[in-house]
PDB file of C-alpha atoms in Angstrom:
ATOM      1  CA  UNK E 733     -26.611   6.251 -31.407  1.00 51.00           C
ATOM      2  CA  UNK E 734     -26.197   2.552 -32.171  1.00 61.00           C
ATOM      3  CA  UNK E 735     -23.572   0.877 -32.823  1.00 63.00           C
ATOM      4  CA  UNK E 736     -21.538   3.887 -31.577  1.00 67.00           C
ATOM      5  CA  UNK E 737     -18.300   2.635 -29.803  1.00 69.00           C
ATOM      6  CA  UNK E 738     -16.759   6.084 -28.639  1.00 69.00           C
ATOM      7  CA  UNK E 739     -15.550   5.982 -25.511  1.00 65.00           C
ATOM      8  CA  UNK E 740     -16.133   9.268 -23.010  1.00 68.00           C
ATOM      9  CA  UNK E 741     -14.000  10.073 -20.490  1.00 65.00           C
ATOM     10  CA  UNK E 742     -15.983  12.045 -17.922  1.00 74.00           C
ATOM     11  CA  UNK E 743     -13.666  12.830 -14.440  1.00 81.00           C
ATOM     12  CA  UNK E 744     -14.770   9.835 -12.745  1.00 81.00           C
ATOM     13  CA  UNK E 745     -13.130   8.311 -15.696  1.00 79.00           C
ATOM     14  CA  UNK E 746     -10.152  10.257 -16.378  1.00 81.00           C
ATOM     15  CA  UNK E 747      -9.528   9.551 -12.288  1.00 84.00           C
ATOM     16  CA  UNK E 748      -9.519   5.814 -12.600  1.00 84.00           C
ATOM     17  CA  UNK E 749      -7.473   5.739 -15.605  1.00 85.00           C
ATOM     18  CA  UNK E 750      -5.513   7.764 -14.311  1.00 86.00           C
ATOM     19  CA  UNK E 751      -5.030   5.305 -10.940  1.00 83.00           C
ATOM     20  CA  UNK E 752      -4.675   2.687 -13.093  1.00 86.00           C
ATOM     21  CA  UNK E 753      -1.783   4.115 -15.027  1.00 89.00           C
ATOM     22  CA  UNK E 754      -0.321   4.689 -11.939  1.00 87.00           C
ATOM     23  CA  UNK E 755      -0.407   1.619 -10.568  1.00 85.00           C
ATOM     24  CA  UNK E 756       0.830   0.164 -13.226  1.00 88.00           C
ATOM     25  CA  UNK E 757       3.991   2.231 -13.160  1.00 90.00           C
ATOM     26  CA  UNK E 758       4.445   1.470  -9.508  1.00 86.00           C
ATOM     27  CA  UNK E 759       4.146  -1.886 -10.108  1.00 86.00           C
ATOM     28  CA  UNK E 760       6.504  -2.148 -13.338  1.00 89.00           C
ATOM     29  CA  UNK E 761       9.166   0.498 -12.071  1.00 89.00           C
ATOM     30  CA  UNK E 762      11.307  -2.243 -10.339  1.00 89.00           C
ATOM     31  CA  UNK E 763      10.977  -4.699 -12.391  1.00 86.00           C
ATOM     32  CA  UNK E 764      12.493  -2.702 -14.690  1.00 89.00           C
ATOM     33  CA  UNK E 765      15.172  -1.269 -12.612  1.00 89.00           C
ATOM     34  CA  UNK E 766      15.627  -5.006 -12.190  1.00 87.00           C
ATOM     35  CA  UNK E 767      16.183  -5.630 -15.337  1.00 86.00           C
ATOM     36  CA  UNK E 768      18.187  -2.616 -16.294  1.00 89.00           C
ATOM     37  CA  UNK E 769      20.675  -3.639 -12.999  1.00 87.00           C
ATOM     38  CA  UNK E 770      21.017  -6.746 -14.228  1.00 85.00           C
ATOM     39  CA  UNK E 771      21.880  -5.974 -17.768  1.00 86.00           C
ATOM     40  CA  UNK E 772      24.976  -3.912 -16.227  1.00 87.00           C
ATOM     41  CA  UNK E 773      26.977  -6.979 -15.372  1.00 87.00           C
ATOM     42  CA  UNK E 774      28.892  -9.177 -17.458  1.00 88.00           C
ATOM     43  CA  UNK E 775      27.298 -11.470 -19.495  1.00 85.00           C
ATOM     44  CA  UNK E 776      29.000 -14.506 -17.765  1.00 87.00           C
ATOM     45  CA  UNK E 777      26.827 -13.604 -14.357  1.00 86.00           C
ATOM     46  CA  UNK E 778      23.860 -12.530 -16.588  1.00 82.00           C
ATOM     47  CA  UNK E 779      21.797 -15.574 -15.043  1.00 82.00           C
ATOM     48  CA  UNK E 780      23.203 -14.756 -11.586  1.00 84.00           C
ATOM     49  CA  UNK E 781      22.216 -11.156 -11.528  1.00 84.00           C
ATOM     50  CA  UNK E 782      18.772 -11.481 -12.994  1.00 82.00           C
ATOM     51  CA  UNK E 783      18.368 -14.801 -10.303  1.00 81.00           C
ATOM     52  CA  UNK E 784      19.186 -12.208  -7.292  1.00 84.00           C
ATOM     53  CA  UNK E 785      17.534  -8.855  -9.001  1.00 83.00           C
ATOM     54  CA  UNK E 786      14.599 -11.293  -8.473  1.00 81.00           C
ATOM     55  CA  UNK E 787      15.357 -12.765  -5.436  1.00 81.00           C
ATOM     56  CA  UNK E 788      16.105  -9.859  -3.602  1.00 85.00           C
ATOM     57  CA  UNK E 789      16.446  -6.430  -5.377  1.00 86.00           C
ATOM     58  CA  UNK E 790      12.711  -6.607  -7.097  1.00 86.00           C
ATOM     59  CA  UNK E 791      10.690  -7.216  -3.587  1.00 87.00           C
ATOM     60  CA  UNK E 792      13.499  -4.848  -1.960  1.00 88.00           C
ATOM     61  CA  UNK E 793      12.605  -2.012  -3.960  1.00 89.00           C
ATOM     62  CA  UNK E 794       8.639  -3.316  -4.097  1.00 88.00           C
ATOM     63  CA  UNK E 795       9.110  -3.074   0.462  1.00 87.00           C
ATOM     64  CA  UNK E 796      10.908   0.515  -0.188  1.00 88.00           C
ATOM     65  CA  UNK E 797       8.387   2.037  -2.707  1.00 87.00           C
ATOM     66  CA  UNK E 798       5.650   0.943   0.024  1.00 85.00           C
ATOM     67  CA  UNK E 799       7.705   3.045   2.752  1.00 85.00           C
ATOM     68  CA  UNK E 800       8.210   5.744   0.640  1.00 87.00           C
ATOM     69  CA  UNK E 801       4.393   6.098  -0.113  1.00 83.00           C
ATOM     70  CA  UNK E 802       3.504   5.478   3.415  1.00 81.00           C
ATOM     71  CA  UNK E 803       6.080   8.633   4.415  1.00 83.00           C
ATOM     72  CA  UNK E 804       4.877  10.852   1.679  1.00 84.00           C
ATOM     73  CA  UNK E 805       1.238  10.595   3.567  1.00 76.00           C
ATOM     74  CA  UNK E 806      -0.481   7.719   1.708  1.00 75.00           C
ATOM     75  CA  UNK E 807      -3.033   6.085   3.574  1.00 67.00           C
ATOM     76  CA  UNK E 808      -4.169   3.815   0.772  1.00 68.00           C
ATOM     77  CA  UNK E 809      -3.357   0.373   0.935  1.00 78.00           C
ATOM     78  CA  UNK E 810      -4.403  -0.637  -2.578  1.00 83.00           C
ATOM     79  CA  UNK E 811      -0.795  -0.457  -3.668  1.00 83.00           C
ATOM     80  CA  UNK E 812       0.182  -3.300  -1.535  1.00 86.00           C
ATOM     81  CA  UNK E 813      -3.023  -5.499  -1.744  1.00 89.00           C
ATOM     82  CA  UNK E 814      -1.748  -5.028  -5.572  1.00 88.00           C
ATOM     83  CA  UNK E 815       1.573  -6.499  -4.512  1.00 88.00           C
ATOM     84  CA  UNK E 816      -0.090  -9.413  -2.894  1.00 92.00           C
ATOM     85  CA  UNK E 817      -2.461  -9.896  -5.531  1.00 92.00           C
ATOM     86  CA  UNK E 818       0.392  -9.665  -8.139  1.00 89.00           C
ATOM     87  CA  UNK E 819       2.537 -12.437  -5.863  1.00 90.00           C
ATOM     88  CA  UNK E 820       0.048 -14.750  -5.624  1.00 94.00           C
ATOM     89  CA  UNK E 821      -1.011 -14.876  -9.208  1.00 94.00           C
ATOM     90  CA  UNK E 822       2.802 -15.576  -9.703  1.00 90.00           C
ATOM     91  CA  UNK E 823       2.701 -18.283  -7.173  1.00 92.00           C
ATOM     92  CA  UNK E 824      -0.431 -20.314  -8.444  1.00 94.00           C
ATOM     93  CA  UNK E 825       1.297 -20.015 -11.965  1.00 93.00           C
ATOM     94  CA  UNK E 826       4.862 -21.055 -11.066  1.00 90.00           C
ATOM     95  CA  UNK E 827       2.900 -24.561  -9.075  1.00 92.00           C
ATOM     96  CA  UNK E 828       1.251 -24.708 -11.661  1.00 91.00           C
ATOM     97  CA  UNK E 829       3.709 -25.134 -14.410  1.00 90.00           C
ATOM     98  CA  UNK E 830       5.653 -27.122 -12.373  1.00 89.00           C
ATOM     99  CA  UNK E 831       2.662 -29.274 -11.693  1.00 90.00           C
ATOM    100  CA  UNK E 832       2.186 -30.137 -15.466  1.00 90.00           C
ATOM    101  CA  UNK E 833       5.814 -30.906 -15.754  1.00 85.00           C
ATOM    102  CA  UNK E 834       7.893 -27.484 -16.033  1.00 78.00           C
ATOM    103  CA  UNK E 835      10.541 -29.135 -13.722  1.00 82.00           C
ATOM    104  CA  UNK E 836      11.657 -28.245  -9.873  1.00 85.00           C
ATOM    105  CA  UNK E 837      12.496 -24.879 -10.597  1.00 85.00           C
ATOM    106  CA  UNK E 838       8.853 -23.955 -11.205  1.00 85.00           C
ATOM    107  CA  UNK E 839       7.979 -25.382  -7.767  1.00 89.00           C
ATOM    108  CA  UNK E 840      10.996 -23.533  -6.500  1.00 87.00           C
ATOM    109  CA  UNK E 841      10.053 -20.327  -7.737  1.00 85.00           C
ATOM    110  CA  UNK E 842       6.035 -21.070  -6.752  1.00 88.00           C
ATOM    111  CA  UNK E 843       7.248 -21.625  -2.812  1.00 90.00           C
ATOM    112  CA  UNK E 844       9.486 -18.106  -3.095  1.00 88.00           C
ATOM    113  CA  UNK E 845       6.662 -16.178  -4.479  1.00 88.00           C
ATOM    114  CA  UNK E 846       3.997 -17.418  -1.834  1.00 92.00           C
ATOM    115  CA  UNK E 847       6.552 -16.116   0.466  1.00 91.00           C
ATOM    116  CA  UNK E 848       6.920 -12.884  -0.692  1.00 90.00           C
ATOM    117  CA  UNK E 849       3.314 -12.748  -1.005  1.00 92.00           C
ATOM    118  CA  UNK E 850       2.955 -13.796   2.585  1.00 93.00           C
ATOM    119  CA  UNK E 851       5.474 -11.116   3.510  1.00 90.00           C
ATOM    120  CA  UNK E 852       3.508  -8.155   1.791  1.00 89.00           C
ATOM    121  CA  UNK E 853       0.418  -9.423   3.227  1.00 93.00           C
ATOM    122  CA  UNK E 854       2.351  -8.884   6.762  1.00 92.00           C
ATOM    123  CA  UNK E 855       3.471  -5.743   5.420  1.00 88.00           C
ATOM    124  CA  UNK E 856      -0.439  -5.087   4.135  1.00 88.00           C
ATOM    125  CA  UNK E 857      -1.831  -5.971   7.684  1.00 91.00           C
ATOM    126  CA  UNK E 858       0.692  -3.895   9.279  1.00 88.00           C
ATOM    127  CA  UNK E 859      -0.214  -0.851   7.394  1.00 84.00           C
ATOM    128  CA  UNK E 860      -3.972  -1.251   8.237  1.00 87.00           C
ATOM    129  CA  UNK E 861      -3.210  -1.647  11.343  1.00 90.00           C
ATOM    130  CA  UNK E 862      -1.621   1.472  11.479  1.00 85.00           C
ATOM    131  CA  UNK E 863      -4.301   3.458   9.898  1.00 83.00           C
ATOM    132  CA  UNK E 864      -6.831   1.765  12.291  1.00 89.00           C
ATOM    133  CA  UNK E 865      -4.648   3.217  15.211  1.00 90.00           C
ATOM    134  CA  UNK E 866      -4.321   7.189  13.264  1.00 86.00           C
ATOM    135  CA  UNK E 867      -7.846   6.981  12.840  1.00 86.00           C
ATOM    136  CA  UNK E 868      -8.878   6.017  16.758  1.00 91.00           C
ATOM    137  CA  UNK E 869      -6.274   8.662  17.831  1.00 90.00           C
ATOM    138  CA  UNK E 870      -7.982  11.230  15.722  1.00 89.00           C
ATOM    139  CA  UNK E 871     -11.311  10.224  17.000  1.00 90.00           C
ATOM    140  CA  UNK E 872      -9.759  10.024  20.622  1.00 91.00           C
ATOM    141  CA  UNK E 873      -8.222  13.613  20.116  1.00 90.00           C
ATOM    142  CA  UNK E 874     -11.541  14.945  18.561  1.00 92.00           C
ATOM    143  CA  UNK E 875     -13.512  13.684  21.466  1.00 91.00           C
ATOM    144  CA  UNK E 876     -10.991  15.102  24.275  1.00 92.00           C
ATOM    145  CA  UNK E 877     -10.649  18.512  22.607  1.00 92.00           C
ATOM    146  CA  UNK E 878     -14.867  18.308  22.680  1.00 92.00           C
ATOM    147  CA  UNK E 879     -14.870  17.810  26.209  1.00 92.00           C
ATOM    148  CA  UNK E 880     -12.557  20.691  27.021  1.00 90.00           C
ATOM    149  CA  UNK E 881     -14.542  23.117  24.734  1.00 92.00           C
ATOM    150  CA  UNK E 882     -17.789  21.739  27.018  1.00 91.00           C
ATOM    151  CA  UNK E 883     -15.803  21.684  29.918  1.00 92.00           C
ATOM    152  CA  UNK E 884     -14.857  25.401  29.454  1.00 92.00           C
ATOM    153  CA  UNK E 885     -18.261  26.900  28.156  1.00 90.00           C
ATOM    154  CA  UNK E 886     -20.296  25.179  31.558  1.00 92.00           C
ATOM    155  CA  UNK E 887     -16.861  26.849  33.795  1.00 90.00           C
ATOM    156  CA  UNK E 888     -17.509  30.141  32.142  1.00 91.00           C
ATOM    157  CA  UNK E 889     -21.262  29.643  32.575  1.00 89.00           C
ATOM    158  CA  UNK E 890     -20.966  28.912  36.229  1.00 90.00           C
ATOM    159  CA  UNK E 891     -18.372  31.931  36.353  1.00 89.00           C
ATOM    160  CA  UNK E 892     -20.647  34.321  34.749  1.00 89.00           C
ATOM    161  CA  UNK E 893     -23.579  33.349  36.928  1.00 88.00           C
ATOM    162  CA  UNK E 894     -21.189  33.837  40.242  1.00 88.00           C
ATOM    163  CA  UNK E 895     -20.923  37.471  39.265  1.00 87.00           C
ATOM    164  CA  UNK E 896     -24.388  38.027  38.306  1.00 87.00           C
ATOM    165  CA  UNK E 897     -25.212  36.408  41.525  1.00 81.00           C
ATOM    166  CA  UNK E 898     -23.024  38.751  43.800  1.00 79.00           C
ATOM    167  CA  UNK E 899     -23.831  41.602  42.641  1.00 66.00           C
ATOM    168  CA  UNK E 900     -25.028  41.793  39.236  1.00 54.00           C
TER     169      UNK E 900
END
């Protein structure tokens, strides 16, 4: 029908959403435990706290959510191209402002987040690294365990034939 703007969620749907909605929780779960950390201290060190929630608890907790993934059995490394993605877009907007006159702080903030984005994207090569290596032992392992189950049949063929051979 025309004009019709219903959306349908069929599975293939429902899954992406659903990945989606995920993501977005995994990447807005330490900003907000950021935040909330922050907002325990005084309001004197407010600025202080949210400067080093940034600084360091936010990627911190970004690095230990990766592990934790990773050790639960997660092989996909969409979560921390994410991260990168999500850096770099901060990065080209910090320069950015600072480039049309936001002041040093911009620039500042630019140069930490192409860091951190630089750091993930270790972290990102790393990981696929690492599931380049699982998969090549698993191939390796598959092809050895192969050759034994060869190996075996043509020593049980030869064995059989010995005995039909000597006396049969």
């Amino acid at each position: 029908m025309r004009g019709d703007t219903t959306v349908t969620l069929v599975p293939v749907t429902w899954y992406y959403a659903g990945r989606a909605l995920l993501y977005l929780i995994l990447l807005m779960a330490p900003v907000a435990v950021t935040g909330w950390i922050a907002d325990l201290f005084p309001a004197s060190v407010h600025p202080v706290s949210e400067f080093f929630g940034g600084v360091l608890v936010m990627p911190l907790l970004y690095w230990g959510l990766y592990e934790t993934l990773r050790r639960m059995g997660a092989r996909s490394q969409s979560f921390i191209y994410l991260l990168v993605l999500m850096f770099l877009v901060m990065t080209v907007t910090q320069i950015h402002s600072g480039a049309t006159g936001g002041g040093w702080q911009h620039w500042i903030s630019g140069l930490m987040m192409l860091a951190y984005a630089s750091g993930f994207a270790w972290i990102a090569w790393r990981g696929y690294k690492a599931n380049q290596n699982d998969a090549h032992a698993v191939y390796h392992a598959e092809t050895e365990e192969q050759i034994n189950i060869h190996t075996q049949a043509i020593l049980r063929a030869k064995e059989i034939e010995q005995r039909q051979g000597s006396g049969g």
